PDB file of C-alpha atoms in Angstrom:
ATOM      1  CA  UNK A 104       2.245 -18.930  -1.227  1.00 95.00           C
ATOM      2  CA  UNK A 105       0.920 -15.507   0.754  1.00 97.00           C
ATOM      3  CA  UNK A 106      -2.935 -15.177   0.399  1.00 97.00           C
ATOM      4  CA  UNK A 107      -5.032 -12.410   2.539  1.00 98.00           C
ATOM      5  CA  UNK A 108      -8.264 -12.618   2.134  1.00 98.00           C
ATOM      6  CA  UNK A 109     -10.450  -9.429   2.680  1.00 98.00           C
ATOM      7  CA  UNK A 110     -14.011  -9.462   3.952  1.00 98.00           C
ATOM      8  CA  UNK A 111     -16.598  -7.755   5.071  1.00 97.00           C
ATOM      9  CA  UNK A 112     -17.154  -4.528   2.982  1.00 96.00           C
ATOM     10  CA  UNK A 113     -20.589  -3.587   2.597  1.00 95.00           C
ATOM     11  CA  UNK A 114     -22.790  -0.318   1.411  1.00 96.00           C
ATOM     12  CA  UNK A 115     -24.023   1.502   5.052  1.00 95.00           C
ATOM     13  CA  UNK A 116     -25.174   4.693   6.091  1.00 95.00           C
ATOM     14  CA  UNK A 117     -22.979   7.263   8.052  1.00 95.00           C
ATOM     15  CA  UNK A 118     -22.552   6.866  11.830  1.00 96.00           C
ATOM     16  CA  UNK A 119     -22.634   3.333  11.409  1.00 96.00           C
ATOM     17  CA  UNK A 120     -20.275   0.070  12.389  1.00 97.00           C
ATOM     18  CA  UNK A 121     -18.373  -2.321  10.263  1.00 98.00           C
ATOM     19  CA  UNK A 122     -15.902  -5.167  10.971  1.00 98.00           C
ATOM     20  CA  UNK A 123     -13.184  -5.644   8.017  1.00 98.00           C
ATOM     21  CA  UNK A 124     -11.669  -9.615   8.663  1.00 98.00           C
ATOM     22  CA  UNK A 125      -8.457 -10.567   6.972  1.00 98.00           C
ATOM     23  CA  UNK A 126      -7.551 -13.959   6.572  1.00 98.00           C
ATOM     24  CA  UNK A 127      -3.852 -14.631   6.214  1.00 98.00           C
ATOM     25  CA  UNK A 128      -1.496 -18.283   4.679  1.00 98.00           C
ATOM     26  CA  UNK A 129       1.287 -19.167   3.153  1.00 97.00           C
ATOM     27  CA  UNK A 130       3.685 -17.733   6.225  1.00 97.00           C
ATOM     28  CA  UNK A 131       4.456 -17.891   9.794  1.00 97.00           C
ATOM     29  CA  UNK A 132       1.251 -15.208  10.948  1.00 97.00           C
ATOM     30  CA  UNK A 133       2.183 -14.500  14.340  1.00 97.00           C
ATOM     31  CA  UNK A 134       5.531 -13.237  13.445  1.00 97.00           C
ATOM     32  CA  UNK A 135       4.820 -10.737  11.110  1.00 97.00           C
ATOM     33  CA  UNK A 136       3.158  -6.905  11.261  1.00 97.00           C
ATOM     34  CA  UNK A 137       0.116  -5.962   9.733  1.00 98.00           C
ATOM     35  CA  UNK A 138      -1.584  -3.228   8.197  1.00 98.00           C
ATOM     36  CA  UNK A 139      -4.712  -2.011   6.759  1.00 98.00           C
ATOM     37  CA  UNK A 140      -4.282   0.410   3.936  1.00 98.00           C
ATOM     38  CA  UNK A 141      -7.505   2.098   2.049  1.00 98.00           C
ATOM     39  CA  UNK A 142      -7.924   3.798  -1.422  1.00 97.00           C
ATOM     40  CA  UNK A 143     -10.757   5.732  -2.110  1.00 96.00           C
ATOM     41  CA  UNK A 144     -12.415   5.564  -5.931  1.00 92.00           C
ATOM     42  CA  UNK A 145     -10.304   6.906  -8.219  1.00 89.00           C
ATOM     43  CA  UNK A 146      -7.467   8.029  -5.456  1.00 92.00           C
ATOM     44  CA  UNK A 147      -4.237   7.025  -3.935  1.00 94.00           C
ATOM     45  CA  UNK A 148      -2.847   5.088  -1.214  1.00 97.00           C
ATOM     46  CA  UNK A 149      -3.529   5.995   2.282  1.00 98.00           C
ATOM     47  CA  UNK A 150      -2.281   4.041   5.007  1.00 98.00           C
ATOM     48  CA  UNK A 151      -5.132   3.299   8.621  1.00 98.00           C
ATOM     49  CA  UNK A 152      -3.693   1.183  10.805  1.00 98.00           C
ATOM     50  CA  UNK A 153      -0.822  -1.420  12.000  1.00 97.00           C
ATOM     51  CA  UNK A 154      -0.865  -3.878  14.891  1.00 98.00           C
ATOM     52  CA  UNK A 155       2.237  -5.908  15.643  1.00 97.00           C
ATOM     53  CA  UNK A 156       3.053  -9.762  15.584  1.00 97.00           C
ATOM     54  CA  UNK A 157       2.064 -10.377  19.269  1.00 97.00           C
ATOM     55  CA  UNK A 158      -0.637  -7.505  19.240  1.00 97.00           C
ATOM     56  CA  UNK A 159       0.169  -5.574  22.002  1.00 97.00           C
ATOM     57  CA  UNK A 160       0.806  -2.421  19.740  1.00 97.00           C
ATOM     58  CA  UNK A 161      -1.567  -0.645  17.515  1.00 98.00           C
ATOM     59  CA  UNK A 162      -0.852   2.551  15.117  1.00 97.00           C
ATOM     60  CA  UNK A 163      -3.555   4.600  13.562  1.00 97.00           C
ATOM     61  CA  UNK A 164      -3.278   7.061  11.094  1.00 97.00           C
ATOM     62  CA  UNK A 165      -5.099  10.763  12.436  1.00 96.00           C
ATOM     63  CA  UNK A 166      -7.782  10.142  10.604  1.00 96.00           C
ATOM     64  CA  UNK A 167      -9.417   7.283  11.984  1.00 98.00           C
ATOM     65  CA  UNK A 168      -7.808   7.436  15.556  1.00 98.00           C
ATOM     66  CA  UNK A 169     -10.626   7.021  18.370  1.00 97.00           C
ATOM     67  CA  UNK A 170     -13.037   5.615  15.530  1.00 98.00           C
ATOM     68  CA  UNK A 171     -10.994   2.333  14.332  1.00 98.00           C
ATOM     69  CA  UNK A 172      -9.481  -0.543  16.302  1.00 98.00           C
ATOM     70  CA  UNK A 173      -7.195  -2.928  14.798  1.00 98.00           C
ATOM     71  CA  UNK A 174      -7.025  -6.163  16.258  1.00 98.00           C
ATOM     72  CA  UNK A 175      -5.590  -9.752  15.580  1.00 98.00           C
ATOM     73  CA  UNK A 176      -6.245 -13.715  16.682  1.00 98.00           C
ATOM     74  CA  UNK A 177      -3.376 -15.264  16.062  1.00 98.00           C
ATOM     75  CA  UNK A 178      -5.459 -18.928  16.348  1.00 97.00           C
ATOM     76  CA  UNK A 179      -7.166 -17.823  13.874  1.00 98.00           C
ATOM     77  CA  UNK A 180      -4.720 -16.087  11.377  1.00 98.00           C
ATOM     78  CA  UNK A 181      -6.631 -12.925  11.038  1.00 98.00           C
ATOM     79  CA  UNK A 182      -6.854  -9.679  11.213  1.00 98.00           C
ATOM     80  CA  UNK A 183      -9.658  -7.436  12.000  1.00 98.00           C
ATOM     81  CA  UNK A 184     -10.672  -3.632  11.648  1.00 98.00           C
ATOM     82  CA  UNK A 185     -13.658  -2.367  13.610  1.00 98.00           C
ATOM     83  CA  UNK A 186     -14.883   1.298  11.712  1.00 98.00           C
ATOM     84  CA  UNK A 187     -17.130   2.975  13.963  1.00 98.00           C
ATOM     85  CA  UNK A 188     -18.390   6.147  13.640  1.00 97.00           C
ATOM     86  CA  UNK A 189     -17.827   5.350   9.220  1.00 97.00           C
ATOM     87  CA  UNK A 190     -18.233   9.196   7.766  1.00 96.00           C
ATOM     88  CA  UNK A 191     -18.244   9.784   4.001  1.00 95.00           C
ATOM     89  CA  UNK A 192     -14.814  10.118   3.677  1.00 95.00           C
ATOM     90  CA  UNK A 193     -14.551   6.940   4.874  1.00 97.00           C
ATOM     91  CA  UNK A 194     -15.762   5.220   1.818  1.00 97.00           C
ATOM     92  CA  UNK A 195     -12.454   3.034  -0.050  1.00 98.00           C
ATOM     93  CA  UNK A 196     -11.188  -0.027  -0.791  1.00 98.00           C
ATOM     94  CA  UNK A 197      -9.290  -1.510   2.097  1.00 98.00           C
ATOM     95  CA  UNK A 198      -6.583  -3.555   1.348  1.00 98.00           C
ATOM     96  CA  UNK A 199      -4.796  -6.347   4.076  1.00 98.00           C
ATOM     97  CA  UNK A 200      -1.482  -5.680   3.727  1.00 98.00           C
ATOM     98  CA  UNK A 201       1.370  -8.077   5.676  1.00 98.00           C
ATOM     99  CA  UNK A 202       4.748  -5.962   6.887  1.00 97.00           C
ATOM    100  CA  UNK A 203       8.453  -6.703   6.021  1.00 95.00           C
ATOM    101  CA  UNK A 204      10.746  -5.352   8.531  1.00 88.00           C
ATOM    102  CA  UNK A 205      11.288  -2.986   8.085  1.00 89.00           C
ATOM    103  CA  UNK A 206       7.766  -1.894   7.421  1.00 92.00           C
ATOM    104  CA  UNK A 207       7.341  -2.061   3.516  1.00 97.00           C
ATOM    105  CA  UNK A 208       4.326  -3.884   2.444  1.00 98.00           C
ATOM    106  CA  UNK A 209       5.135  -7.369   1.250  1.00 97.00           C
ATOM    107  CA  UNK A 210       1.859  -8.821   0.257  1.00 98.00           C
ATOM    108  CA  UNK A 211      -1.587  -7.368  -0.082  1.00 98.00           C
ATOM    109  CA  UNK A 212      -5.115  -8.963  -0.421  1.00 98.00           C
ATOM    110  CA  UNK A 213      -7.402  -7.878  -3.226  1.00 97.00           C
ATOM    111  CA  UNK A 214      -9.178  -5.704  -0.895  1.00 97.00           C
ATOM    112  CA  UNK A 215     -13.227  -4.954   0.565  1.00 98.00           C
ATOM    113  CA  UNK A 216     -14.851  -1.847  -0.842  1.00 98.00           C
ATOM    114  CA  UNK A 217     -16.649   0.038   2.248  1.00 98.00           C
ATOM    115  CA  UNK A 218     -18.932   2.309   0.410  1.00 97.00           C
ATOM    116  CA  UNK A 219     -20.959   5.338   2.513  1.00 95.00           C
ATOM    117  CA  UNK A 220     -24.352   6.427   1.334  1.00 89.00           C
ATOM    118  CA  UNK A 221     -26.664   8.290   3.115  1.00 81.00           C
TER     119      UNK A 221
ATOM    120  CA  UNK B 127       4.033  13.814   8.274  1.00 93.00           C
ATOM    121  CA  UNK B 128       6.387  13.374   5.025  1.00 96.00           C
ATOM    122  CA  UNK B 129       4.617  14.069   1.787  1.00 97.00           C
ATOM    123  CA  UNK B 130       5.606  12.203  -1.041  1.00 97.00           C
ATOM    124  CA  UNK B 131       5.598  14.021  -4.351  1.00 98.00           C
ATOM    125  CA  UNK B 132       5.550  12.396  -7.530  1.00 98.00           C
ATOM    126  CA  UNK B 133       6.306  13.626 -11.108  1.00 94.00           C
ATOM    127  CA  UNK B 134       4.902  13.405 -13.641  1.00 96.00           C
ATOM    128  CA  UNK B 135       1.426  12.660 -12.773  1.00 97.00           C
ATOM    129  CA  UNK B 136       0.905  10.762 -16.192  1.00 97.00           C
ATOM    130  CA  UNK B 137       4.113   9.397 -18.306  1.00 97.00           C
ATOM    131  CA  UNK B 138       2.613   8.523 -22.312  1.00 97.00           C
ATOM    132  CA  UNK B 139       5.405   6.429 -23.847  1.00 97.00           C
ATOM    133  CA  UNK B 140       5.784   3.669 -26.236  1.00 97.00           C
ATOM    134  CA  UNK B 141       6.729  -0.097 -25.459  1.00 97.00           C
ATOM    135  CA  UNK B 142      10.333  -0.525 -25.517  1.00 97.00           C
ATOM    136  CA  UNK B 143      11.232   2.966 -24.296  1.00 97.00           C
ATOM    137  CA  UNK B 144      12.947   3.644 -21.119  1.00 98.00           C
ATOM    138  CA  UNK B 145      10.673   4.995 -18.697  1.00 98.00           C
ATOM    139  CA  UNK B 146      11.764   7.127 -15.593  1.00 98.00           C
ATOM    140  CA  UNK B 147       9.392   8.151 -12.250  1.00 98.00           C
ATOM    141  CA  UNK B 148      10.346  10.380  -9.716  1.00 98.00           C
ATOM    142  CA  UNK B 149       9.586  10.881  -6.429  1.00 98.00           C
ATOM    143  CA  UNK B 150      10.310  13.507  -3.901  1.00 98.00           C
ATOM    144  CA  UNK B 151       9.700  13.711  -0.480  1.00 97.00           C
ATOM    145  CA  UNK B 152       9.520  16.526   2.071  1.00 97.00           C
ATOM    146  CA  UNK B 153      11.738  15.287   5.347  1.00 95.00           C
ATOM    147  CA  UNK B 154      14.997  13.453   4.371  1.00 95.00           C
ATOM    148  CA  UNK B 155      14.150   9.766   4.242  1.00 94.00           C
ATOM    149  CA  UNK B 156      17.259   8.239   5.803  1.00 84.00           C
ATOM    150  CA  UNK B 157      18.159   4.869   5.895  1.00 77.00           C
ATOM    151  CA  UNK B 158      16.507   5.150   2.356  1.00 85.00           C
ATOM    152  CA  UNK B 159      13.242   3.618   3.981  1.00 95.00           C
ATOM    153  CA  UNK B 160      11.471   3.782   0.279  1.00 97.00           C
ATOM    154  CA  UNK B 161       9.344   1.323  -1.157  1.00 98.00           C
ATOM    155  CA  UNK B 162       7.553   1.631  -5.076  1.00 98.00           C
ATOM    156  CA  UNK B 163       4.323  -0.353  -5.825  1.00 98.00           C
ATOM    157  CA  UNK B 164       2.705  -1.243  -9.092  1.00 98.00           C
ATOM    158  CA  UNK B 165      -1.215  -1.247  -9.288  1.00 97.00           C
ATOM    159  CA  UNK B 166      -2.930  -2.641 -12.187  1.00 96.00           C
ATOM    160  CA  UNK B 167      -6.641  -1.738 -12.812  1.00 93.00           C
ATOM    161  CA  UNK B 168      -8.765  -3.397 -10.532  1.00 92.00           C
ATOM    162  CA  UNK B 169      -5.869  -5.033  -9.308  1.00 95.00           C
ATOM    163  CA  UNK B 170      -4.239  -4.373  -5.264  1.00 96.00           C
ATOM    164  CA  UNK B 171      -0.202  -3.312  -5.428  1.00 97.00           C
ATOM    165  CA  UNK B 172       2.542  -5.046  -6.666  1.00 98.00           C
ATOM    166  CA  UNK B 173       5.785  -4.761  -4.534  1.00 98.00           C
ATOM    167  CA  UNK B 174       8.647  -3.469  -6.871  1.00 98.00           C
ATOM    168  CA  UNK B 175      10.800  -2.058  -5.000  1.00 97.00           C
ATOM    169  CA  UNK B 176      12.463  -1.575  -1.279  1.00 97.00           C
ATOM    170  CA  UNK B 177      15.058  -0.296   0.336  1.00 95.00           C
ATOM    171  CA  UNK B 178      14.980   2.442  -2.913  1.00 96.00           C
ATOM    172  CA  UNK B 179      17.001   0.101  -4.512  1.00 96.00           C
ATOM    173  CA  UNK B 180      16.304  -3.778  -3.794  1.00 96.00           C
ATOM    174  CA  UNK B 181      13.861  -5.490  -6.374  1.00 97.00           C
ATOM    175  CA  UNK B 182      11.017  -7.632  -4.693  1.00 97.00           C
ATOM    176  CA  UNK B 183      11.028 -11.870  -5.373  1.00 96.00           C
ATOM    177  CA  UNK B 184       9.913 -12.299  -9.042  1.00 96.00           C
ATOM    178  CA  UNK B 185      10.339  -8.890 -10.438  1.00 98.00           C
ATOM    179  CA  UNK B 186      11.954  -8.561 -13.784  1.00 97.00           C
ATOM    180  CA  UNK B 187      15.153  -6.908 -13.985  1.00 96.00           C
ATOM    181  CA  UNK B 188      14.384  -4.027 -16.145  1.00 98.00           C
ATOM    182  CA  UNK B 189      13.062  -2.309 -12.814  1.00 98.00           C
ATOM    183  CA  UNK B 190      15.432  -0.555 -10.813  1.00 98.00           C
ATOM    184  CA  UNK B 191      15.222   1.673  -8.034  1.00 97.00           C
ATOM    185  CA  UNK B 192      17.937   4.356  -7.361  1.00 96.00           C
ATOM    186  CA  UNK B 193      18.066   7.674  -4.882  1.00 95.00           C
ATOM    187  CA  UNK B 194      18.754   8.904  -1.246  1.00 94.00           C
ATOM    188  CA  UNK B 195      17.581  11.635   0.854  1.00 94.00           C
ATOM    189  CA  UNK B 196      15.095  13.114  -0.641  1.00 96.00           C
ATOM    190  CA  UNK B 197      14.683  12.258  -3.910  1.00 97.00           C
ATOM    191  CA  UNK B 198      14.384   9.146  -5.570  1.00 97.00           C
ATOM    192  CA  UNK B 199      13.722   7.007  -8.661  1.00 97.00           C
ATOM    193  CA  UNK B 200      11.948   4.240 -10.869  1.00 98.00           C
ATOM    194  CA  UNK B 201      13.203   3.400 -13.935  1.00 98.00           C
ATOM    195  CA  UNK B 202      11.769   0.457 -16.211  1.00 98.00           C
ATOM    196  CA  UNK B 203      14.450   0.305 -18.757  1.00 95.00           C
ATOM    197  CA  UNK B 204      12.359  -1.037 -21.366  1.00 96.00           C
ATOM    198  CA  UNK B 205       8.701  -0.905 -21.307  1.00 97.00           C
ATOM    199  CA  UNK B 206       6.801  -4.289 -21.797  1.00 97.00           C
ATOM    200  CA  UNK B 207       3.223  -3.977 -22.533  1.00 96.00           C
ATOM    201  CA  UNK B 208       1.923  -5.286 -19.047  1.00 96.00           C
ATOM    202  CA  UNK B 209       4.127  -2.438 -17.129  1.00 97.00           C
ATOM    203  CA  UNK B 210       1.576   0.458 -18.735  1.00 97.00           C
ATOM    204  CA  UNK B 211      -0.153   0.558 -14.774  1.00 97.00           C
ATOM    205  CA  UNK B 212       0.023   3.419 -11.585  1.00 98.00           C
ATOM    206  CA  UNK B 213       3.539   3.479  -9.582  1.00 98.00           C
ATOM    207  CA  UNK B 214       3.578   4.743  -6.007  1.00 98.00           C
ATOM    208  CA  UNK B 215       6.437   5.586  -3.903  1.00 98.00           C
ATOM    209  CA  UNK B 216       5.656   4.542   0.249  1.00 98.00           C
ATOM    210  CA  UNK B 217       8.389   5.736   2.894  1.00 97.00           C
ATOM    211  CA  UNK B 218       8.017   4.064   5.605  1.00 96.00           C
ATOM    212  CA  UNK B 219      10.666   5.697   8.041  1.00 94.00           C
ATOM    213  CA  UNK B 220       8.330   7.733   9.860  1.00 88.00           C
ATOM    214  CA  UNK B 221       4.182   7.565   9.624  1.00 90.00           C
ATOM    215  CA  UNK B 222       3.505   5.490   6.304  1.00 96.00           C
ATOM    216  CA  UNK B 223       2.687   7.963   3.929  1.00 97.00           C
ATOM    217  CA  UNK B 224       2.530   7.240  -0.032  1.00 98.00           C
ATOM    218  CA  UNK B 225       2.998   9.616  -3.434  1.00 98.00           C
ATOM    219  CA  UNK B 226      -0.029  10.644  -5.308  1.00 97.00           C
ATOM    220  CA  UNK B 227       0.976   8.321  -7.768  1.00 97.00           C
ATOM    221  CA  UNK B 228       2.275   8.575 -11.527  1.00 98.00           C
ATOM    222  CA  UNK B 229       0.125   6.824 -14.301  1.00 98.00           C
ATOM    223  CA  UNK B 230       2.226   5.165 -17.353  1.00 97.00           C
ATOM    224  CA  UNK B 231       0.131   4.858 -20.372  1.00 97.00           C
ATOM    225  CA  UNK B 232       0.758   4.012 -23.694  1.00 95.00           C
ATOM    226  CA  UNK B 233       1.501   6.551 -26.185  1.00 92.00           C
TER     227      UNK B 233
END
């Protein structure tokens, strides 16, 4: 069975840092895609960032480009999101979400609420 | 960037009524890259849908997925208590981008 495991969600000020870990079973990790996909309270679905199987490609959405690195340790069968720079609009759930190919979202984790408060 | 639209924003029908989502999107989506989602409250998404028209391991059969281009559809032939949730559409040709969503509750 697929389980991703958020973690790492707290309540921080603005111009702060936060590392997101997702930890991935159930399936073959270093062969599959992964995303990180945020809802704010109340809102829709917007998509942050992808890093392939091997991680030698990352994809960011506009709105966190330059602030947020995605990254992966495929020993270790996670994923990671580094948020620097966190701004108010930043504040969501942020679902762990493991790619298909083609890119539909398979399986997604129960999520870590990042919440900004000044 | 291709916006998703969705219509209606909220469906109110009854359990056992046919139920019917839409969702339109701005660029052609070719190769009918489309993907719906249910989300429960306080719950993450459910894969329905992919490929607009190939249903996900497990789900039930009264969800089906139709459309090319740009428009597309849900339709959960007949409504089950646990479907009342939020459906979004996701193309994922281009950019991800997702619909607003469309909230089913009961009538």
């Amino acid at each position: 069975e697929v389980q991703l495991s958020e973690s790492g969600g707290d309540l921080v000020q603005p111009g702060v840092s936060l590392r997101l870990s997702c930890a991935a079973s159930g399936f073959t990790f270093n062969t599959y895609a992964m995303s990180w996909v945020r809802q704010a309270p109340g809102r829709g679905l917007e998509w942050v960032s992808a890093i392939s199987s091997s991680g030698d490609a990352t994809y960011y959405a506009d709105s966190v480009k330059g602030r947020f690195i995605i990254s992966r340790d495929n020993s270790r069968n996670t994923v990671y999101l580094q948020m620097n720079s966190l701004r108010a609009e930043d504040t969501a759930k942020y679902y762990c979400a493991k790619e298909a190919s083609p890119p539909y979202f398979d399986h997604w984790g129960q999520g870590t609420l990042v919440t900004l408060s000044s | 960037e291709n916006v998703l639209t969705q219509s209606p924003g909220t469906l109110s029908l009854s359990p056992g009524e046919r139920a019917t989502l839409s969702c339109r999107a701005s660029q052609t989506v070719s190769s009918s890259y489309l993907a719906w989602y249910q989300q429960r409250p306080g719950q993450a998404p459910r894969l329905l849908i992919y490929g607009a028209s190939s249903r996900a391991t497990g789900i039930p059969d009264r969800f089906s997925g139709s459309g090319s281009g740009t428009d597309f559809t849900l339709t959960i032939s007949r409504l089950e208590p646990e479907d009342f949730a939020v459906y979004f559409c996701h193309q994922y040709e281009t950019t991800h981008t997702f619909g607003q969503g469309t909230r089913l509750e009961i009538k």
